[in-house]
Short mmCIF file of C-alpha atoms and ligand atoms in Angstrom, two decimals:
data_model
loop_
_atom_site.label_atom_id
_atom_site.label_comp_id
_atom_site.label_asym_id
_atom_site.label_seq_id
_atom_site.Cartn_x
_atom_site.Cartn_y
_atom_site.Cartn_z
CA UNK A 29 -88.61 93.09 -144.76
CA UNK A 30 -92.31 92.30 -144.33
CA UNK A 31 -93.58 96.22 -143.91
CA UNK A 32 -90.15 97.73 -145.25
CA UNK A 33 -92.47 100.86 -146.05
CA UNK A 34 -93.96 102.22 -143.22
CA UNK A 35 -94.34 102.90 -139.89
CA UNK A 36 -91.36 102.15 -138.31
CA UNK A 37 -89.91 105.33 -140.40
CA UNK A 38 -89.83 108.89 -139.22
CA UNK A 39 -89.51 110.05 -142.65
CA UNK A 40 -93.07 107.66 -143.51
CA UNK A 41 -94.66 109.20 -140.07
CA UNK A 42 -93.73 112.53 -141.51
CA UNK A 43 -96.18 112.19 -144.67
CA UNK A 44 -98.39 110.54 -142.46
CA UNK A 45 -98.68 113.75 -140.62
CA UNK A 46 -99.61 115.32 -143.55
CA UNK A 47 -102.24 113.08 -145.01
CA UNK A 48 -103.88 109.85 -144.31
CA UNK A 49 -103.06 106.13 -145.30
CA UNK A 50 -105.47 106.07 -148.35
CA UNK A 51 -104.61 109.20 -149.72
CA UNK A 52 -100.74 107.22 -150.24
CA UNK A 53 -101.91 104.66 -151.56
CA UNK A 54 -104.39 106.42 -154.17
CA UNK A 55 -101.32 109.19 -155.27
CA UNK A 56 -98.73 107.52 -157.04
CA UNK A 57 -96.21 110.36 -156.29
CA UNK A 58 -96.49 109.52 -152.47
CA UNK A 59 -96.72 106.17 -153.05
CA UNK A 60 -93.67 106.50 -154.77
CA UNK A 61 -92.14 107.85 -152.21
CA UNK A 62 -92.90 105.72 -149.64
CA UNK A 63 -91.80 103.01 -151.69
CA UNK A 64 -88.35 103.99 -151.96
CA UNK A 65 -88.00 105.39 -148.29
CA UNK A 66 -86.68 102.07 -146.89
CA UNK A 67 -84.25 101.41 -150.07
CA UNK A 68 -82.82 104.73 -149.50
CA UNK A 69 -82.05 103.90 -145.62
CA UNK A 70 -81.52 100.55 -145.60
CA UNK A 71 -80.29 99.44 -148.80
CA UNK A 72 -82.29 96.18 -148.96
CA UNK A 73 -82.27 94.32 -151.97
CA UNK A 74 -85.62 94.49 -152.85
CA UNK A 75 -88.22 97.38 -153.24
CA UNK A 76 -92.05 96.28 -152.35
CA UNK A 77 -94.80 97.95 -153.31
CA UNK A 78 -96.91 100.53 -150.80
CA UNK A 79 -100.51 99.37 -151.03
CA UNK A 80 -102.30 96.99 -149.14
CA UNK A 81 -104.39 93.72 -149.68
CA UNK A 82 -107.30 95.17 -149.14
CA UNK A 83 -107.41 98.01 -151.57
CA UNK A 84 -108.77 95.43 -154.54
CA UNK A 85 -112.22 95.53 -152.20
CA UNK A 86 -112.40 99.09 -153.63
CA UNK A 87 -114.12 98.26 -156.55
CA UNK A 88 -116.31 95.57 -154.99
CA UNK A 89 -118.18 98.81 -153.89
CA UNK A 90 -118.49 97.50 -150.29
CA UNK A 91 -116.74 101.01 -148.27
CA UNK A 92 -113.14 100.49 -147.43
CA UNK A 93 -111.63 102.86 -144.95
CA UNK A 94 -108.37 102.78 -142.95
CA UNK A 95 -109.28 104.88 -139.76
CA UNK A 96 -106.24 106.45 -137.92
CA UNK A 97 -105.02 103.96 -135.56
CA UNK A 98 -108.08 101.76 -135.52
CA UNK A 99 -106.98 99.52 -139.33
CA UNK A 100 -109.25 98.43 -141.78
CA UNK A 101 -113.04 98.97 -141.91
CA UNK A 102 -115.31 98.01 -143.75
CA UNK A 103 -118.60 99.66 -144.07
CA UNK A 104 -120.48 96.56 -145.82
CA UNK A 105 -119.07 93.05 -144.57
CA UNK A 106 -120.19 90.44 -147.00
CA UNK A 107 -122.05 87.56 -144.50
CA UNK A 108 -123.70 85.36 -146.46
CA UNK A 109 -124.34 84.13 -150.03
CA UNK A 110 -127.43 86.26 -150.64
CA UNK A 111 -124.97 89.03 -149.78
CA UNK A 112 -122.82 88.17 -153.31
CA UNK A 113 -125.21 89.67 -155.85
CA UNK A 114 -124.91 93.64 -153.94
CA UNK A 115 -120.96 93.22 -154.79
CA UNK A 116 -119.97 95.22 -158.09
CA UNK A 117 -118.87 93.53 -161.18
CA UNK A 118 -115.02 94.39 -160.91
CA UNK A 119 -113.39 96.69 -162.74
CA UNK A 120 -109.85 96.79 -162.44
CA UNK A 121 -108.33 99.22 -164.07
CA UNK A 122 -111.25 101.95 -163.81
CA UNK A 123 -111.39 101.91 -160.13
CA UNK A 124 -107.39 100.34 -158.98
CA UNK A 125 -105.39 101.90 -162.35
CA UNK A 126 -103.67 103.75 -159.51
CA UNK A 127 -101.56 101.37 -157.93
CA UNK A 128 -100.64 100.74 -161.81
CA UNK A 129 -99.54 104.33 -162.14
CA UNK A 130 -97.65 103.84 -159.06
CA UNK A 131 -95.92 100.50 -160.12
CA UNK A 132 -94.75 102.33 -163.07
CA UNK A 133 -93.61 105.30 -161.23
CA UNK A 134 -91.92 103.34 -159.09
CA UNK A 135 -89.83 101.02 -161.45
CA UNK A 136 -88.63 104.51 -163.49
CA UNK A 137 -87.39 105.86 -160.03
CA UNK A 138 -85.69 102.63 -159.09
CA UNK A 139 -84.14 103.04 -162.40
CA UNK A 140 -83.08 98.99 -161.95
CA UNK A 141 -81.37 99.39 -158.54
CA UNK A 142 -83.40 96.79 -156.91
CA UNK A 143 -86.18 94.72 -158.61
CA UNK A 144 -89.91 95.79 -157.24
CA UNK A 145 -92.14 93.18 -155.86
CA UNK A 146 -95.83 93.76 -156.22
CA UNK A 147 -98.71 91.50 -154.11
CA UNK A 148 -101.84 90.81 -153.06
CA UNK A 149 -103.56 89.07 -149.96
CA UNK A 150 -105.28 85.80 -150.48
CA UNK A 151 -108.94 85.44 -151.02
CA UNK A 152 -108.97 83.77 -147.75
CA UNK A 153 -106.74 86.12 -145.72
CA UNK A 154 -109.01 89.53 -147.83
CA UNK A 155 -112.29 87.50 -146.90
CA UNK A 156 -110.76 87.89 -143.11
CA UNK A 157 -111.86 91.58 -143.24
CA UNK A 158 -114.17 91.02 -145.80
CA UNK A 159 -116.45 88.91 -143.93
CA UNK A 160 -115.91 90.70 -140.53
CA UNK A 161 -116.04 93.88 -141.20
CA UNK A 162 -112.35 94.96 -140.41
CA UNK A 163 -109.85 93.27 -138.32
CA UNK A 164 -111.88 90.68 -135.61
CA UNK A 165 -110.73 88.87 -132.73
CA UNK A 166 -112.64 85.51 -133.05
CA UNK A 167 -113.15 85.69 -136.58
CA UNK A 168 -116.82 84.35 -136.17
CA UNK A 169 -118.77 85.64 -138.68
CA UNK A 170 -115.91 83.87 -141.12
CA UNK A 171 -115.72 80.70 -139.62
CA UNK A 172 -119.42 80.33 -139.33
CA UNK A 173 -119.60 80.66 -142.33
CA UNK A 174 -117.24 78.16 -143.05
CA UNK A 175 -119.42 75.60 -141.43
CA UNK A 176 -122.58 76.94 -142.18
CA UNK A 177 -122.39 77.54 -145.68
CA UNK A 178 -118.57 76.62 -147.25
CA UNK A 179 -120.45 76.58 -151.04
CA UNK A 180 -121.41 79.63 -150.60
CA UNK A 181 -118.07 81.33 -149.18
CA UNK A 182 -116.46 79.26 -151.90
CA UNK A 183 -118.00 81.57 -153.85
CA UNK A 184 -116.81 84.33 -152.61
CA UNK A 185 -113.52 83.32 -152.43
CA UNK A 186 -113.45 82.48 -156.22
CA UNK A 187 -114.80 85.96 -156.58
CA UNK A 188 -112.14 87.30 -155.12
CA UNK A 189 -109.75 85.17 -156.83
CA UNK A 190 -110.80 86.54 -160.45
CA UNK A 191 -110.39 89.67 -159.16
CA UNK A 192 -107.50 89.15 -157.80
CA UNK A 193 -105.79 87.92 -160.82
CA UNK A 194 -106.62 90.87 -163.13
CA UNK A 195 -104.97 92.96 -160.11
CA UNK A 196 -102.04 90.92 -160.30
CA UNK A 197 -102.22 90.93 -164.44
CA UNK A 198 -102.07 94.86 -164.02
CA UNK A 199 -98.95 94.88 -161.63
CA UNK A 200 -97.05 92.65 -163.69
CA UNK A 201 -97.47 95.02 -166.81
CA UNK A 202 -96.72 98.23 -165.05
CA UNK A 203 -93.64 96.48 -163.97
CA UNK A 204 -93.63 94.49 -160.77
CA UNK A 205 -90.74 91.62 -161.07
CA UNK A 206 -92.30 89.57 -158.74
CA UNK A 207 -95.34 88.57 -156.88
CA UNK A 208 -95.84 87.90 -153.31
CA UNK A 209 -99.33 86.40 -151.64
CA UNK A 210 -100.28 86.73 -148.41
CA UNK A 211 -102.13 84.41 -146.71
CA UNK A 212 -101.64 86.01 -143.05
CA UNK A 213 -105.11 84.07 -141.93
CA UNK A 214 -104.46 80.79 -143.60
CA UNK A 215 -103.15 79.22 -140.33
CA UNK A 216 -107.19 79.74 -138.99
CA UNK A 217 -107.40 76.55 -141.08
CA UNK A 218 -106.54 72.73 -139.92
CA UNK A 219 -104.99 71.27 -142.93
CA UNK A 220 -107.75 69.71 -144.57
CA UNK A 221 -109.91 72.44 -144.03
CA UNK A 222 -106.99 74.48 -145.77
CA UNK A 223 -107.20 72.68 -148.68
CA UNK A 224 -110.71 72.37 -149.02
CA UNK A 225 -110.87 76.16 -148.26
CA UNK A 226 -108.47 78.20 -148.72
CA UNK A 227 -106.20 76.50 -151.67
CA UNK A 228 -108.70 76.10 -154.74
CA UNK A 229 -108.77 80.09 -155.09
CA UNK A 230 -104.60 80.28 -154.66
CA UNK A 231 -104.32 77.68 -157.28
CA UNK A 232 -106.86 79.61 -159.44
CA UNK A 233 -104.86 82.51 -159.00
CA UNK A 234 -101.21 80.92 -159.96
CA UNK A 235 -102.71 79.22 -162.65
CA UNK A 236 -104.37 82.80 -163.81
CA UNK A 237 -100.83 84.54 -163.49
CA UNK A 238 -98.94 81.89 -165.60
CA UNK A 239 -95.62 82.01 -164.90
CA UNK A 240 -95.13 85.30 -165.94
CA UNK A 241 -92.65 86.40 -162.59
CA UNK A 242 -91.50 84.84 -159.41
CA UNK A 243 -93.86 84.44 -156.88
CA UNK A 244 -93.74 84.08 -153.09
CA UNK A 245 -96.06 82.67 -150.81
CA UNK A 246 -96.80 83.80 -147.45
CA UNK A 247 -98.33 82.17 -144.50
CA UNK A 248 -98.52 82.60 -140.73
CA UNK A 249 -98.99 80.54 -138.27
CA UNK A 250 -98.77 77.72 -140.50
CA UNK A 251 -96.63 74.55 -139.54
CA UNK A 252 -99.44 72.50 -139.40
CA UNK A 253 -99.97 73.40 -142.98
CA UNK A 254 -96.44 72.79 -144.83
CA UNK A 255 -97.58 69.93 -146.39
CA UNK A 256 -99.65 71.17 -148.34
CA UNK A 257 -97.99 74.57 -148.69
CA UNK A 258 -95.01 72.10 -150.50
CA UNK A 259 -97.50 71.38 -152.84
CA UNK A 260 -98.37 74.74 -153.86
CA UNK A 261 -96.76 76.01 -157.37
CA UNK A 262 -94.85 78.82 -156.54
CA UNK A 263 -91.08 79.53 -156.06
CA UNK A 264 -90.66 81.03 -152.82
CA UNK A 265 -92.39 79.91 -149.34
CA UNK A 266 -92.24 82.70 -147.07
CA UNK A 267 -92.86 81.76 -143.08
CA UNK A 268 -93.37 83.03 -139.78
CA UNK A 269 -90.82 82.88 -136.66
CA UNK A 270 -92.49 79.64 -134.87
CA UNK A 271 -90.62 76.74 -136.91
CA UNK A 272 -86.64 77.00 -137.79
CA UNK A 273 -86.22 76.72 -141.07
CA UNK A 274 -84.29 73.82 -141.08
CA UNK A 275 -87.25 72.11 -139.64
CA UNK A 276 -89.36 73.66 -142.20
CA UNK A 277 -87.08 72.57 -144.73
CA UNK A 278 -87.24 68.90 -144.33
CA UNK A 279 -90.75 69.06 -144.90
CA UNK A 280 -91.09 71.29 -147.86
CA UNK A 281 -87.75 69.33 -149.42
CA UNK A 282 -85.28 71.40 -152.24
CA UNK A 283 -87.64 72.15 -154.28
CA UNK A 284 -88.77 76.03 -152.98
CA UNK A 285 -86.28 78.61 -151.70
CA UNK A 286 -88.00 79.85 -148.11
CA UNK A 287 -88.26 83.24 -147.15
CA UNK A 288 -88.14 84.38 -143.77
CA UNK A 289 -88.36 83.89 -140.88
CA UNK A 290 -86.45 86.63 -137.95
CA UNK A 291 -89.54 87.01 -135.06
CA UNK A 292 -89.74 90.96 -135.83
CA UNK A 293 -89.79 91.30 -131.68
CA UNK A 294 -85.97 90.30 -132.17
CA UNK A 295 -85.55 94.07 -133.92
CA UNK A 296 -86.38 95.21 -130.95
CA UNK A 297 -83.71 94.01 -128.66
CA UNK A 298 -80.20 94.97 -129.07
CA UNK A 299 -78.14 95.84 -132.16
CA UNK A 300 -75.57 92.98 -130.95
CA UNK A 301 -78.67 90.74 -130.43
CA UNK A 302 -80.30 91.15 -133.72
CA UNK A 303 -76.51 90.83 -135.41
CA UNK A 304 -75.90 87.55 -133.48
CA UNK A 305 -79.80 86.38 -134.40
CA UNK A 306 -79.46 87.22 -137.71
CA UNK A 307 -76.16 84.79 -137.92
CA UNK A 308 -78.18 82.28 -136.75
CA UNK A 309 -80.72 82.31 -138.78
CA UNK A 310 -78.37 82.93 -142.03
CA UNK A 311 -76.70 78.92 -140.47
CA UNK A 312 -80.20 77.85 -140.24
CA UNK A 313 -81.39 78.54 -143.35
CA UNK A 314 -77.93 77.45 -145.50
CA UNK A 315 -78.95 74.87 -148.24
CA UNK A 316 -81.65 74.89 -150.51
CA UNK A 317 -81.81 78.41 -151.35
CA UNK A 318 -82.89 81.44 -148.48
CA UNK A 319 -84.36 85.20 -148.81
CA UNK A 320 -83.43 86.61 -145.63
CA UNK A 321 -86.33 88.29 -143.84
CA UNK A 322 -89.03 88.81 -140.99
CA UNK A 323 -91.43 86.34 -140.19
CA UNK A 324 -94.05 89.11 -140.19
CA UNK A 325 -94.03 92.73 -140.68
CA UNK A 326 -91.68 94.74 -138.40
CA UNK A 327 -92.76 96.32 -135.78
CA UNK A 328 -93.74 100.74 -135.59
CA UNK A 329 -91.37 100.93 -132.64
CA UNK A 330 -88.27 99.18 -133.93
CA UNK A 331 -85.37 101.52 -133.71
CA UNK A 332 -83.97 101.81 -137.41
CA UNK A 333 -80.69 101.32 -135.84
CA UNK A 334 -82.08 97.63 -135.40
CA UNK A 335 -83.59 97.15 -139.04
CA UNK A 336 -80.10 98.48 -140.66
CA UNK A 337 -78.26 96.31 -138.42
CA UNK A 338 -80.27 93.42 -139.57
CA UNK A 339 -79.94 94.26 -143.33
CA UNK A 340 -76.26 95.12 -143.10
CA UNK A 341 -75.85 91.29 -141.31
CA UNK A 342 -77.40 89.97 -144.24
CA UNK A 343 -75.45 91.42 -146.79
CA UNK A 344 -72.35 90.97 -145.30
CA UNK A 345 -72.85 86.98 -144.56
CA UNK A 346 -71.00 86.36 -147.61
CA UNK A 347 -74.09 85.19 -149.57
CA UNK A 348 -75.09 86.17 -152.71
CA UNK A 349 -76.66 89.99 -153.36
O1 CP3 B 424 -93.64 97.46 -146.89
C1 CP3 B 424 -94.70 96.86 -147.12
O2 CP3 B 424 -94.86 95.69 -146.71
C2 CP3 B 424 -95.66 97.53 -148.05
C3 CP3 B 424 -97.02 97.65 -147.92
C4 CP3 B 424 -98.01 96.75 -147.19
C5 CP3 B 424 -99.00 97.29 -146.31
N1 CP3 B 424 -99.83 96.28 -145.98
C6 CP3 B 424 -99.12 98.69 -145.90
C7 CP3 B 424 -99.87 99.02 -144.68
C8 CP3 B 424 -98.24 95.38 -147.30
C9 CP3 B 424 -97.45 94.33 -148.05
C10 CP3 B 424 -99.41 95.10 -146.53
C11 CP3 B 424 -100.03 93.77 -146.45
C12 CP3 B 424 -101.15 93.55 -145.54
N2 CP3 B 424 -102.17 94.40 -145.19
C13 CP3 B 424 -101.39 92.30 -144.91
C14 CP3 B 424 -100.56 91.04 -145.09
C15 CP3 B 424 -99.33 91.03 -144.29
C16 CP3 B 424 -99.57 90.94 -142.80
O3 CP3 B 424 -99.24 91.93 -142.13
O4 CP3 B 424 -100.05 89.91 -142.34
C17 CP3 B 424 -102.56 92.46 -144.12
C18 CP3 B 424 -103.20 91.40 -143.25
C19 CP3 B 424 -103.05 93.79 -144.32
C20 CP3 B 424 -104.29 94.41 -143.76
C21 CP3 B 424 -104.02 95.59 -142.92
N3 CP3 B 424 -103.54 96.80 -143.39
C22 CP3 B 424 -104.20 95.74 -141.52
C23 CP3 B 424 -104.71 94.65 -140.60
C24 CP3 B 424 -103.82 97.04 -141.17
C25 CP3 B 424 -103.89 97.71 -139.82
C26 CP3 B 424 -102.97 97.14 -138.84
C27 CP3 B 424 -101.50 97.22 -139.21
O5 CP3 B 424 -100.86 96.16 -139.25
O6 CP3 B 424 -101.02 98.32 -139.43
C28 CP3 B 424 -103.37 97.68 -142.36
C29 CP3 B 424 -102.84 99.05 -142.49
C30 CP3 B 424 -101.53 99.21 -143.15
N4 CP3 B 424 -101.13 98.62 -144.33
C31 CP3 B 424 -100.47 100.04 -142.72
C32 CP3 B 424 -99.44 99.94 -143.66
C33 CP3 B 424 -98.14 100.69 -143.67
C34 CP3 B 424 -100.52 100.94 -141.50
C35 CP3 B 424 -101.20 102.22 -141.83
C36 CP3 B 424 -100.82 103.28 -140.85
O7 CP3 B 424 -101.46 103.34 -139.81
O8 CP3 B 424 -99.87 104.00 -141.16
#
């Protein structure tokens, strides 16, 4: 599930008591912990790693901060291309070696239960807070941008893309079995805008991992972009709630298993409601290869009584674990 680890946990809310959201992240013991909170409960069939996309801006040097209840801030929004040269030169493993100690730690706790899926956001989606400032309603300063300048945000984005890949590089050699991006923002985009935009830095960043582990691609709000997300070289397409996956199926054809899509308000209805929508979208997605999940991350108030029952309706559809 999209946001296994977190809030939606007392157990999580309990550390969170204790410390902040950063502070997991940067110790690999409570990372660790948090990791494995959800495959303890639930039993899904997949550990994912506790970070977030945004924690590669650390060693851009540009003042990330996760205030309590208010998300992601950041202290010096990149604007424009003259703002480029005040970014640091990366450096990967001095300033995010962390997350590697936690990938590690986490695949010798996991001891080969369930494989451990490691990520990152994509340059477009990370330039969403990058270029704002933190999370933004209209998203103007981006999409200006866009318009005003897209050579210049090009350049950030394929900025961001090297980095990204030598944060990838490092999560694959602690250990993570798989990759997931997220483009969360990419649905901003009209398709050819999307591909001018937003797909030359993915494609750097596929072509930088090799084909080293699975990877899984992630997009919301995106019908209007499945044609060129069938394109894409990865192995997994991961989507939101809005389309059935049949439908998305026809367009994206055999050649991608698709991940998704339960709307992660359904977890908060029932326990007989999320069984009986879980069935349905285990029919819906039958052919062609299908990773049960949300269509975005679950929700802090879903009863865990409504995540296990969704898990448990999974595993016991008769399809393969
Ligand atoms: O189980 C997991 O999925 C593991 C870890 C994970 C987090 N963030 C932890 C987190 C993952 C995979 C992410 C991805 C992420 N982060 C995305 C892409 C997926 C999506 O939701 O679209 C995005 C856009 C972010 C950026 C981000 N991080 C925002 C906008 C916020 C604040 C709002 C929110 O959704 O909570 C965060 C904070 C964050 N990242 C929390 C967690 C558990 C909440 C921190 C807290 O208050 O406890």
């Amino acid at each position: 599930m999209m946001r296994q680890a977190g809030r939606f946990l007392p157990e999580y809310r309990a550390i969170l008591e204790r410390t902040d959201f950063l502070t997991v992240c940067h110790t690999p013991e409570l990372a660790t912990e948090v990791t494995l909170q959800p495959v303890r409960r639930l039993g899904v069939d997949a550990a994912i790693l506790f970070a977030d996309i945004l924690l590669p801006l650390e060693t851009l040097g540009v003042g990330l901060d996760f205030g309590k209840g208010v998300g992601p801030r950041i202290e010096r929004p990149v604007r424009r291309r003259e703002d480029l040269s005040g970014l640091s030169a990366p450096a990967v493993d001095r300033d995010l070696g962390y997350v590697f100690d936690a990938v590690r730690s986490i695949r010798r706790e996991l001891d080969g239960q369930v494989p451990l899926i490691g990520f990152a956001g994509t340059p477009w989606t990370v330039a969403a807070y990058l270029v704002e400032g933190g999370t933004s309603k209209y998203h103007d300063h981006l999409l200006g941008w866009s318009y005003r300048d897209p050579q210049g945000l090009a350049r950030l984005l394929e900025h961001l893309a090297d980095l990204t890949v030598d944060y990838l590089l490092g999560q694959v050699e602690a250990g993570a079995q798989a990759i997931q991006l997220f483009d969360s923002w990419g649905g901003l985009l009209d398709l050819e805008r999307w591909r001018a935009l937003a797909l030359p830095p993915v494609v750097r960043i596929l072509e930088g991992l090799g084909n080293r582990v699975p990877t899984i691609f992630y997009v919301r709000g995106g019908a209007h972009l499945l044609t060129g997300l069938a394109e894409l070289p990865v192995d997994v397409l991961s989507v939101d709630w809005r389309q059935p996956l049949s439908q998305v199926r026809e367009v994206v054809g055999t050649g991608k298993v698709l991940q998704g899509n339960l709307d992660p308000g359904a977890l908060l209805g029932t326990p007989d409601e999320v069984r009986a929508r879980t069935r349905a979208l285990l029919e819906d997605g039958r052919g062609g290869g299908h990773i049960a999940n949300l269509g975005h991350g679950i929700l802090p108030m879903t009863p865990v009584a409504n995540a296990q029952a969704f898990v448990d309706t999974v595993q016991g559809s008769g399809g393969r674990r």
